[in-house]
Coordinates of C-alpha atoms and ligand atoms in Angstrom, one line a residue:
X1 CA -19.0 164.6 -59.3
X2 CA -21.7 161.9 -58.7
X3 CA -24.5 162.4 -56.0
X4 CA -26.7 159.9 -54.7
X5 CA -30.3 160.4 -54.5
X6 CA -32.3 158.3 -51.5
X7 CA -35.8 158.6 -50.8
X8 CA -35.6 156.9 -47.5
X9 CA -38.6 154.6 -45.8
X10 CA -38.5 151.8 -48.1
X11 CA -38.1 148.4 -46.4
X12 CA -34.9 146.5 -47.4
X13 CA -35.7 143.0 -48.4
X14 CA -33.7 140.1 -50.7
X15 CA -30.5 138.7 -50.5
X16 CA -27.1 140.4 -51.8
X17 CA -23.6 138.7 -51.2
X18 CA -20.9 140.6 -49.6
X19 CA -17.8 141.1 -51.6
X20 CA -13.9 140.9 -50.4
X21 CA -12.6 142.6 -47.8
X22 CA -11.2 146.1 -48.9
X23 CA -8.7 146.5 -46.1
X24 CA -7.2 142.5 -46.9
X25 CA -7.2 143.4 -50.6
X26 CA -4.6 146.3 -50.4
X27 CA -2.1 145.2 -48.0
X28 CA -2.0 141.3 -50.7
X29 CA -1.5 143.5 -53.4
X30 CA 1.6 144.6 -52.1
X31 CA 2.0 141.5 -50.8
X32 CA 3.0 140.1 -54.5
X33 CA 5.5 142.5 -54.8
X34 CA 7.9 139.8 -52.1
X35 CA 7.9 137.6 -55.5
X36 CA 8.8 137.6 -58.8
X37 CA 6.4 134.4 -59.6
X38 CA 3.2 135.0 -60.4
X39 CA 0.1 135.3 -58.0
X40 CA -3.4 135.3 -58.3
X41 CA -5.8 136.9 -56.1
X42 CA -9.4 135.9 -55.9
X43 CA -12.6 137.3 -54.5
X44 CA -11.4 141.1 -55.4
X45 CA -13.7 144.0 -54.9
X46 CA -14.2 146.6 -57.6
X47 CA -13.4 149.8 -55.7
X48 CA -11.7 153.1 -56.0
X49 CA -8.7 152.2 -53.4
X50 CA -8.3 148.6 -55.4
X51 CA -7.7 150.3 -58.9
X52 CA -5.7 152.7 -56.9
X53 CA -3.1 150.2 -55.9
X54 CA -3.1 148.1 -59.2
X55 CA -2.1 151.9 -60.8
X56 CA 0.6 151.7 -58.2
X57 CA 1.7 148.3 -59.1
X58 CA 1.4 148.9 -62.8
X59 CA 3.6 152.1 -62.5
X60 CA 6.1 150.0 -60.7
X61 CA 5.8 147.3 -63.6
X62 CA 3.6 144.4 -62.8
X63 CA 2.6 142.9 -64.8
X64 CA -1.6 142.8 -64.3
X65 CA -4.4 140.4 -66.0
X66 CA -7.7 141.1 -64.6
X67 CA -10.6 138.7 -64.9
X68 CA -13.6 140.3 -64.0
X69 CA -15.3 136.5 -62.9
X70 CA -11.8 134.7 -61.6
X71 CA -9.9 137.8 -60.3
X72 CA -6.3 139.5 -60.9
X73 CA -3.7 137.6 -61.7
X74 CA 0.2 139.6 -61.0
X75 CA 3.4 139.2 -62.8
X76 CA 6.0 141.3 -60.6
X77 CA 8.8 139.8 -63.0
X78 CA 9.6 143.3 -64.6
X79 CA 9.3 145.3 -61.8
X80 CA 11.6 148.5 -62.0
X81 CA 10.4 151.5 -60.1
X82 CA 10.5 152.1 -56.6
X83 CA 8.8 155.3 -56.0
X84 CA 5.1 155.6 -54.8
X85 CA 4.1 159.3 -56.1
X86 CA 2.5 162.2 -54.5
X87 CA -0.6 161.9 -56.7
X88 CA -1.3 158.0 -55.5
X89 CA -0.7 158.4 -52.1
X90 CA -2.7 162.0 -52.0
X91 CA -5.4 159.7 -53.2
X92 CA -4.9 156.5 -51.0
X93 CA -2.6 156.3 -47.7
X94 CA -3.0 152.8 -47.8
X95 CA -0.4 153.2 -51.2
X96 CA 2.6 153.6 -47.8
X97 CA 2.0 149.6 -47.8
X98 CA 4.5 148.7 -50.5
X99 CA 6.8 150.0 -48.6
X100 CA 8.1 147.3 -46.6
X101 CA 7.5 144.8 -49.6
X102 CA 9.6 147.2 -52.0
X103 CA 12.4 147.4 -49.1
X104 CA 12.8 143.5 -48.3
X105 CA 12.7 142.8 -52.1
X106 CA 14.1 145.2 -54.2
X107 CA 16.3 147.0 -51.0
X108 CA 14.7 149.9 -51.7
X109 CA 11.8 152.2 -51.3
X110 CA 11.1 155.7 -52.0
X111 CA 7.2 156.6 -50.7
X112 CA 5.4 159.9 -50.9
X113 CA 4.3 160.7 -47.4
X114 CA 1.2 160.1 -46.5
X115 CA -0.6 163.5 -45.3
X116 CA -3.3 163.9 -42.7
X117 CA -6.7 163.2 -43.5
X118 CA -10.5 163.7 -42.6
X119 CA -10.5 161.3 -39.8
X120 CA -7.3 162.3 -38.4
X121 CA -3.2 163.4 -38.4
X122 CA -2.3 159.6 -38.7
X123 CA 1.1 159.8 -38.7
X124 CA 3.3 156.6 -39.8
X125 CA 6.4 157.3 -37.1
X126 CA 5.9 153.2 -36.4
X127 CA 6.2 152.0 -40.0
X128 CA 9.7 154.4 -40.7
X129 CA 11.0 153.1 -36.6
X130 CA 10.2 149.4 -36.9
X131 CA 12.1 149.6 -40.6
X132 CA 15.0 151.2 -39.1
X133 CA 14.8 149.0 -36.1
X134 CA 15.6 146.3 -39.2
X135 CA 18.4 147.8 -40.6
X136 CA 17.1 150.1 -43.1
X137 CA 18.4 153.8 -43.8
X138 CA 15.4 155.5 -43.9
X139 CA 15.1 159.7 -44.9
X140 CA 12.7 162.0 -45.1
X141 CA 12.9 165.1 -47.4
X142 CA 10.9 166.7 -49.8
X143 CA 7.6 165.1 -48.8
X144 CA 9.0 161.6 -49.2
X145 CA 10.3 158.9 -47.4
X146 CA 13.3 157.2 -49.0
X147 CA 14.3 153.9 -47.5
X148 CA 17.4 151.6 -48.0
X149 CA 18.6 148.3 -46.9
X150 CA 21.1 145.6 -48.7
X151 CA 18.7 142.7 -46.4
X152 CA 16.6 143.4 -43.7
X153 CA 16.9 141.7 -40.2
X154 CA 15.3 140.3 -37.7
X155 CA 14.2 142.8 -34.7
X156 CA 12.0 142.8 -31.7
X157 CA 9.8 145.6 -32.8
X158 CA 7.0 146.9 -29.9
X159 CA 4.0 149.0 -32.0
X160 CA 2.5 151.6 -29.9
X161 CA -0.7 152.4 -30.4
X162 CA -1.9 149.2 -31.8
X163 CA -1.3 149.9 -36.0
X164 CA -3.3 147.7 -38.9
X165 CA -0.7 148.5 -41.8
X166 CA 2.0 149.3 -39.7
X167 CA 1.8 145.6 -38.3
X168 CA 0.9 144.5 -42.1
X169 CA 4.0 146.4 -43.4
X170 CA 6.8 145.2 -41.0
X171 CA 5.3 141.9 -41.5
X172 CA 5.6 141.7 -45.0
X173 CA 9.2 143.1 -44.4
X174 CA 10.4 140.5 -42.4
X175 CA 9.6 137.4 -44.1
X176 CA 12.5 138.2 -46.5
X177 CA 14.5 139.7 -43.7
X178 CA 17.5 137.9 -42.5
X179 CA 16.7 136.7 -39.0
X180 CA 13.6 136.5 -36.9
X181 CA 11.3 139.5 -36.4
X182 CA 9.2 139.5 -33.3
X183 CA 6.6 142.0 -33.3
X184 CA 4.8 143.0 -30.5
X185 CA 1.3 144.7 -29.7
X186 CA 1.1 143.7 -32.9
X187 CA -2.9 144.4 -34.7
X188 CA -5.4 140.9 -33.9
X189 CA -7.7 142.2 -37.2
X190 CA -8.9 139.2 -39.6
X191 CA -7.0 141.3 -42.3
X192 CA -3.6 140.9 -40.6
X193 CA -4.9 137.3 -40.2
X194 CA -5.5 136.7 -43.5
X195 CA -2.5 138.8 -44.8
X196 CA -0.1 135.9 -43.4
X197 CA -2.2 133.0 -44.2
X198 CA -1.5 134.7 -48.3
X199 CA 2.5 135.3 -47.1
X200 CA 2.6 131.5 -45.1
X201 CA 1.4 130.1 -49.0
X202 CA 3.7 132.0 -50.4
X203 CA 6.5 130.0 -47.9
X204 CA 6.6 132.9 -45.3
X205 CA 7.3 131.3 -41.5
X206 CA 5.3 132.7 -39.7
X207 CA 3.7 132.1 -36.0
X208 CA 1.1 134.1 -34.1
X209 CA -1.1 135.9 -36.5
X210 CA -4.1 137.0 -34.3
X211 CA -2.3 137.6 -31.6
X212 CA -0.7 140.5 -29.9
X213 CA 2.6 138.9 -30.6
X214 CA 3.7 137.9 -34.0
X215 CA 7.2 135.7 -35.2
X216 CA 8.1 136.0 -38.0
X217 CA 11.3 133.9 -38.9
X218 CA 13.1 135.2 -42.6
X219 CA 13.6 133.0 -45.5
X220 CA 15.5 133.6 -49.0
X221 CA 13.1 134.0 -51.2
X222 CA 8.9 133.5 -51.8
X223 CA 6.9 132.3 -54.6
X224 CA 3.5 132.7 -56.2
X225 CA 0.5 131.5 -54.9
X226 CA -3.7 131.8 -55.2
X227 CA -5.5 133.2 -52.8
X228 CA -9.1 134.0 -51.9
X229 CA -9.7 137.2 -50.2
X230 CA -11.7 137.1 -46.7
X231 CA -15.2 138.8 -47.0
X232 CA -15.8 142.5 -46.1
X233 CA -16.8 142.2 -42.3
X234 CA -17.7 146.1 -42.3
X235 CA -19.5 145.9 -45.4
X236 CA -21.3 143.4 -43.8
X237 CA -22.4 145.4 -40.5
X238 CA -23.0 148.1 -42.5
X239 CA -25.8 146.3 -44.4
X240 CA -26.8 144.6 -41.0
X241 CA -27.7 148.3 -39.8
X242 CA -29.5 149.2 -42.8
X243 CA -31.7 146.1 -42.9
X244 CA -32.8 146.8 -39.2
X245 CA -33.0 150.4 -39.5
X246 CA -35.5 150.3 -42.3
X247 CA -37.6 147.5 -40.5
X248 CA -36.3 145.3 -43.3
X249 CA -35.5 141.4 -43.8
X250 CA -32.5 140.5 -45.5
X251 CA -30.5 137.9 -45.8
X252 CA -26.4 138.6 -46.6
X253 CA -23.9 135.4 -48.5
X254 CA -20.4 135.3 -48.5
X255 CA -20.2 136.1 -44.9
X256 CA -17.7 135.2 -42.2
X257 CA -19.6 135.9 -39.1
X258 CA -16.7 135.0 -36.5
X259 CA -14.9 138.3 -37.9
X260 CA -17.6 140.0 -36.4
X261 CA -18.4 138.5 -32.8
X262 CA -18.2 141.7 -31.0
X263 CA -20.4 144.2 -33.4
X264 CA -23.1 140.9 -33.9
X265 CA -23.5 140.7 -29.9
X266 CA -24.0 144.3 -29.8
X267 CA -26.5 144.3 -32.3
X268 CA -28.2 141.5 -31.2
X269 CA -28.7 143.6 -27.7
X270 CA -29.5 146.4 -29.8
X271 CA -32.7 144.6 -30.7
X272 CA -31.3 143.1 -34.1
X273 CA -32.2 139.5 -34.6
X274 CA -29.4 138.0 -36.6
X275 CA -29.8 134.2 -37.8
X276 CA -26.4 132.9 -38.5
X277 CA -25.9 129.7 -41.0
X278 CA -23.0 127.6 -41.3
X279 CA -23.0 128.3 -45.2
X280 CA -21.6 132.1 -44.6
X281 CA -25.5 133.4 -44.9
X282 CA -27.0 135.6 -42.6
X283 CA -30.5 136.7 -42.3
X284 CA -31.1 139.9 -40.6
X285 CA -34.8 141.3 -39.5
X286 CA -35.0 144.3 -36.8
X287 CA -36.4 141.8 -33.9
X288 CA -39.0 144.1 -31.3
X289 CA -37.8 147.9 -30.7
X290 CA -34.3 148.9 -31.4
X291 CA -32.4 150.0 -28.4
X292 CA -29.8 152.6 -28.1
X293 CA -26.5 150.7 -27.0
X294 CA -23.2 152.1 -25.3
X295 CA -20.1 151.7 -27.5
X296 CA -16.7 152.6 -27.3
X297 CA -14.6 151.6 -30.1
X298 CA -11.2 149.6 -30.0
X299 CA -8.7 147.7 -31.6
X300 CA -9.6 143.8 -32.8
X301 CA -11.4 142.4 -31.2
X302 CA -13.3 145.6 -30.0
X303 CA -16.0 147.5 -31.4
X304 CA -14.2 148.4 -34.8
X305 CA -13.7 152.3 -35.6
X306 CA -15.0 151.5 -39.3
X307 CA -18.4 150.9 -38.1
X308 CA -18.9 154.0 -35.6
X309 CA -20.4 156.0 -38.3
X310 CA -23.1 154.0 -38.9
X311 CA -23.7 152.9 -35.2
X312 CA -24.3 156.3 -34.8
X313 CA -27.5 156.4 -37.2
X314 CA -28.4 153.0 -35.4
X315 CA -28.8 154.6 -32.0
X316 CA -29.9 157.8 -33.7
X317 CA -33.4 155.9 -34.3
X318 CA -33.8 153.8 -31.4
X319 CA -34.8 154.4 -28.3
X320 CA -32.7 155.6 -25.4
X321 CA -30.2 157.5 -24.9
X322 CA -26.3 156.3 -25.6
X323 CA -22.9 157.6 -25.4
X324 CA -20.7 156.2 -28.7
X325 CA -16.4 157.4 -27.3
X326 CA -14.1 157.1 -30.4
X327 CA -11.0 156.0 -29.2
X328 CA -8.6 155.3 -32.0
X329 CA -8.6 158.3 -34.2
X330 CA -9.1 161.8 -32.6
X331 CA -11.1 163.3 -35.7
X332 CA -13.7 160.8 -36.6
X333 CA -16.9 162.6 -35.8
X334 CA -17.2 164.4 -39.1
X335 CA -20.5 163.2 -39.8
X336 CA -22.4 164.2 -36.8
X337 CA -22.6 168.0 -38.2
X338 CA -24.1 166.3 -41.4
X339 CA -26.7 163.6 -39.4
X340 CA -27.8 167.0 -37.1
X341 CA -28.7 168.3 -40.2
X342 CA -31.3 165.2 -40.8
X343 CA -32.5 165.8 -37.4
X344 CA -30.6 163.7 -35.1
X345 CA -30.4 164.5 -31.7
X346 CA -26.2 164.2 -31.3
X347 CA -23.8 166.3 -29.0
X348 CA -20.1 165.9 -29.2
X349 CA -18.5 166.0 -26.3
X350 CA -14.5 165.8 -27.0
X351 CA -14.0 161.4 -28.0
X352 CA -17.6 161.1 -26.8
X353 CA -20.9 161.8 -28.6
X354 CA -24.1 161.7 -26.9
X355 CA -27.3 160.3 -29.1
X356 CA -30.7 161.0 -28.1
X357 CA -32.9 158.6 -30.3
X358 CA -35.8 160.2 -32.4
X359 CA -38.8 159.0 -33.8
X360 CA -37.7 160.1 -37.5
X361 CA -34.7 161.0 -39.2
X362 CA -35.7 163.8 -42.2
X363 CA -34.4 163.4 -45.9
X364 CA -31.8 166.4 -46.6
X365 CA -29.1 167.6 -48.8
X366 CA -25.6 166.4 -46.9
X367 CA -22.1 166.3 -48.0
X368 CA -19.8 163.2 -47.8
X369 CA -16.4 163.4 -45.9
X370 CA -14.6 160.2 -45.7
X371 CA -15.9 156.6 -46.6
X372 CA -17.2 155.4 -43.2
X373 CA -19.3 158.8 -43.1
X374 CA -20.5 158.7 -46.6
X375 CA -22.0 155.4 -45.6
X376 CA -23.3 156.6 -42.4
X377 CA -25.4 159.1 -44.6
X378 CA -26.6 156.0 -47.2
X379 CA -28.0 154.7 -44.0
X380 CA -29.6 157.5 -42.7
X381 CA -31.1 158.2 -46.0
X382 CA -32.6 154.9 -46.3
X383 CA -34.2 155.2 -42.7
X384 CA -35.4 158.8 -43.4
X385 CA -38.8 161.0 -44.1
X386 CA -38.3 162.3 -47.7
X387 CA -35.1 162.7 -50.0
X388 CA -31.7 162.6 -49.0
X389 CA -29.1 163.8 -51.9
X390 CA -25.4 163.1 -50.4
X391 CA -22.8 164.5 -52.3
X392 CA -18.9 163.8 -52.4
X393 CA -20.2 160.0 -53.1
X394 CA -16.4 159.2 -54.7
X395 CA -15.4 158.5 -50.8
X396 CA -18.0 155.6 -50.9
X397 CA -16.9 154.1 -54.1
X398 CA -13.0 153.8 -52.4
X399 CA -14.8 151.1 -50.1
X400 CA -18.0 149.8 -50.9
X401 CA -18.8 147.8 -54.0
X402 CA -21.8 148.7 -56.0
X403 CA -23.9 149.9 -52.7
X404 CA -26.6 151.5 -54.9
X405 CA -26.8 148.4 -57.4
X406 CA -26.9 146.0 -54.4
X407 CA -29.5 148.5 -52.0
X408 CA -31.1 148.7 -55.3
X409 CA -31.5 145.0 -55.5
X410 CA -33.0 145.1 -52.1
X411 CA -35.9 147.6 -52.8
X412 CA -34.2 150.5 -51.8
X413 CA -35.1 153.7 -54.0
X414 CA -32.1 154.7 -54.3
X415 CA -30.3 156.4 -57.9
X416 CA -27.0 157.6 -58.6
X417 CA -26.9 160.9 -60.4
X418 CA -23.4 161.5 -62.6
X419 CA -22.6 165.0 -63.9
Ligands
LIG1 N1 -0.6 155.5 -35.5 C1 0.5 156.2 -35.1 N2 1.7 155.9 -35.7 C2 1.8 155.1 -36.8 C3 0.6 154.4 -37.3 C4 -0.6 154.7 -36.6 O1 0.4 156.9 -34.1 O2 2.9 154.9 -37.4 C5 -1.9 155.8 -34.9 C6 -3.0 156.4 -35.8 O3 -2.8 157.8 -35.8 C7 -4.3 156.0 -35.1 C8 -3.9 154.6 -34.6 O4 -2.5 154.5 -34.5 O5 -4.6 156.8 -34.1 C9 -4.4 153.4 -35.4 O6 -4.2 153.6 -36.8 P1 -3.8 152.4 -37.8 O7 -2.4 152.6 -38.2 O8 -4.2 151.1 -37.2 O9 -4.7 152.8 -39.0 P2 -4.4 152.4 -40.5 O10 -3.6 151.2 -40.5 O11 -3.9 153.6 -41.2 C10 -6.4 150.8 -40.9 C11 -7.5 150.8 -41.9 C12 -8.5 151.8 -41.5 C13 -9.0 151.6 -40.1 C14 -7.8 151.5 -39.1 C15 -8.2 151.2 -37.7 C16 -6.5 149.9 -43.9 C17 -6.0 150.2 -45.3 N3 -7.0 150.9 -43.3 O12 -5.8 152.1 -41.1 O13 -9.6 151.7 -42.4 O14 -9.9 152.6 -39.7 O15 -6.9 150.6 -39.6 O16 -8.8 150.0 -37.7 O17 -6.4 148.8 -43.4 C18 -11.5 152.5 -43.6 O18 -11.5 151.3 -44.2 O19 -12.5 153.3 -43.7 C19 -10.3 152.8 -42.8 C20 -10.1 154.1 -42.5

């Protein structure tokens, strides 16, 4: 298993571009399965949970051409599976989202189910009741969730908590569902967003992406379209941290800064001076003295979950106390046990941690547990005394793209070591 090997205290500086959005990438992917004409997605990132879903699709048969410069193109014509295995979804719970694609197209669906994982139980109860709420039969036995339908339709559907996929899967099952499909409390995130612009392309009607409330009124049939994938907004504010945490000045293309209002204005009162250009650039420099900053994260447009890790390591080495309260998944603290052990000064108190910055955070050996902590770890490392060796690195490369070529890139001495 790879390791990555950081001797911290080098000053980022350069310019890298940030690469498509992970969590838009999976639910489009699925996405093509609503059609049997061919559809080309652009501005794909090269990760782990990306070849993970184009397995999925190729066991299913698609038909895949990857361009490594233009992007995959999919042929769904000679699709003939329906099953999503254990060993896909063990590796990827994001694999439940051609569930409602298979279902609306194909009427049917048969889906290992997803189990718990680091961060959390995360059960999917509101994909299986908003399915049945539209029609389908849907069992569960032997680990897997089998689900039937002649056609879908339309149902008011209310989602509660607020669910990314389980908003991105009903969706995608209603546009070929007979009837209109109103779904409410439905996710606001700039995936979902940019989910329906890809399904509207495709001749999807629907109203209200971005709000709480989503139509969605059925139609017969879709067809292929190109799309470009929205940029990685937590990618993004992950490399925002690590330029100000390593007193660095960097400057991030292929941004899309409005996906990102409420993390930018709590950096920028963290002492982060962002410059923001209309051209999707963004030059970061730490401005005077960071400052530790209250946080409590929330559904879009709120503080994002997927960036607590790392806003822990922020606060960890400025000054001030803070209090960071998780509020969407009830086990996402797994890296504070690994930071400790780089010296930062962090109690958990149930949802709530308390940081107490420190003047230095010291290289260590530390062990990876899901993809946001892994890259809570990178950025410790790169702010740290010494040498940091993080292990378990394959939970980084499910979600970020090259990080050690493109921290390399900006002076970071970073290596990864493959055994
Ligand atoms: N929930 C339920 N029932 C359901 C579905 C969700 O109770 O049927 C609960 C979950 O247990 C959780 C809350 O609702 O407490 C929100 O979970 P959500 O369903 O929104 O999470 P998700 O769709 O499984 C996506 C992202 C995650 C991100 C969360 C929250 C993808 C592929 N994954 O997960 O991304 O943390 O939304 O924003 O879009 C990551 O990229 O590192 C990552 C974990």
């Amino acid at each position: 298993m790879d390791k990555i090997l950081i001797r911290g205290g080098a000053a980022l500086k350069g310019t890298i571009p940030i690469s498509g959005a992970k969590n838009a990438t999976l639910p489009e992917l699925a996405a093509t399965l609503l059609t049997s004409e061919k559809v080309y997605l652009t501005n794909i990132p090269h990760l782990a949970d990306v070849t993970t879903m184009l397995e999925l699709l190729g066991q299913q048969g698609s038909d895949l051409t990857i361009d490594e410069k233009l992007g995959v193109e999919i042929d769904n014509r000679g699709i003939n599976n329906f099953c999503a295995p254990y060993d896909l979804v063990s590796t990827m719970r994001a694999s439940i989202l051609v569930m409602g694609p298979m279902l609306a197209r194909y009427g049917q669906a048969e889906i290992s189910m997803p189990g718990g994982c680091a961060i959390g139980s995360r059960p999917v109860n509101l994909h299986i009741q908003g399915l049945r709420a539209m029609g389908a039969e849907v069992s569960l036995g032997d680990g897997y969730i089998r689900a039937k339908a002649k056609r879908l339709r339309g149902a008011k559907i209310f989602l509660e908590p607020v669910t990314v996929t389980g908003t991105e899967n009903l969706l995608m099952a209603a546009t070929l569902a007979d009837g209109v499909t109103i779904l409410e409390n439905a996710a606001r995130e700039p995936e979902v967003v940019d989910l329906a612009n890809m399904l509207t392309s495709m001749g999807a009607k629907i109203q209200g992406a971005g709000s709480s409330t989503i139509t969605i009124e059925g139609v017969d049939e879709l067809h292929g379209t190109k799309h470009n994938i929205i940029p990685d907004r937590i990618e993004t504010a992950t490399f925002i941290i690590a330029a100000a945490i390593t007193d660095g000045d960097i400057t991030l293309t292929n941004t899309q800064s409005e996906y990102l209002t409420v993390p930018i204005e709590a950096f920028r009162q963290a002492g982060i001076d962002i410059d923001l250009k209309d051209d999707g650039t963004m030059r970061i420099r730490k401005g005077s003295k960071l400052k530790a900053l209250d946080i409590q994260t929330s559904p879009y447009p709120g503080f994002p979950t997927d960036i607590q890790a790392q806003m822990l390591v922020l606060n960890s080495v400025s000054k001030g106390i803070s209090t960071v309260t998780e509020t969407i998944f009830e086990n996402r603290f797994m890296h504070v046990s690994e930071l400790q052990r780089m010296g930062a000064d962090i109690t958990i108190q149930g949802n709530t941690v308390r940081v107490r910055g420190v003047k230095n955070l010291i290289g260590a050996p530390v062990m990876a547990t899901d993809l946001r902590a892994s890259a809570s770890l990178v950025l410790a490392g790169l702010a740290a005394n010494g040498d940091t060796l993080i292990s378990r690195v394959y939970h980084l490369d499910r979600g970020y793209e090259r990080i050690e070529e493109k921290l390399l890139a900006l002076g970071a001495d970073i290596q990864r070591l493959s055994e």
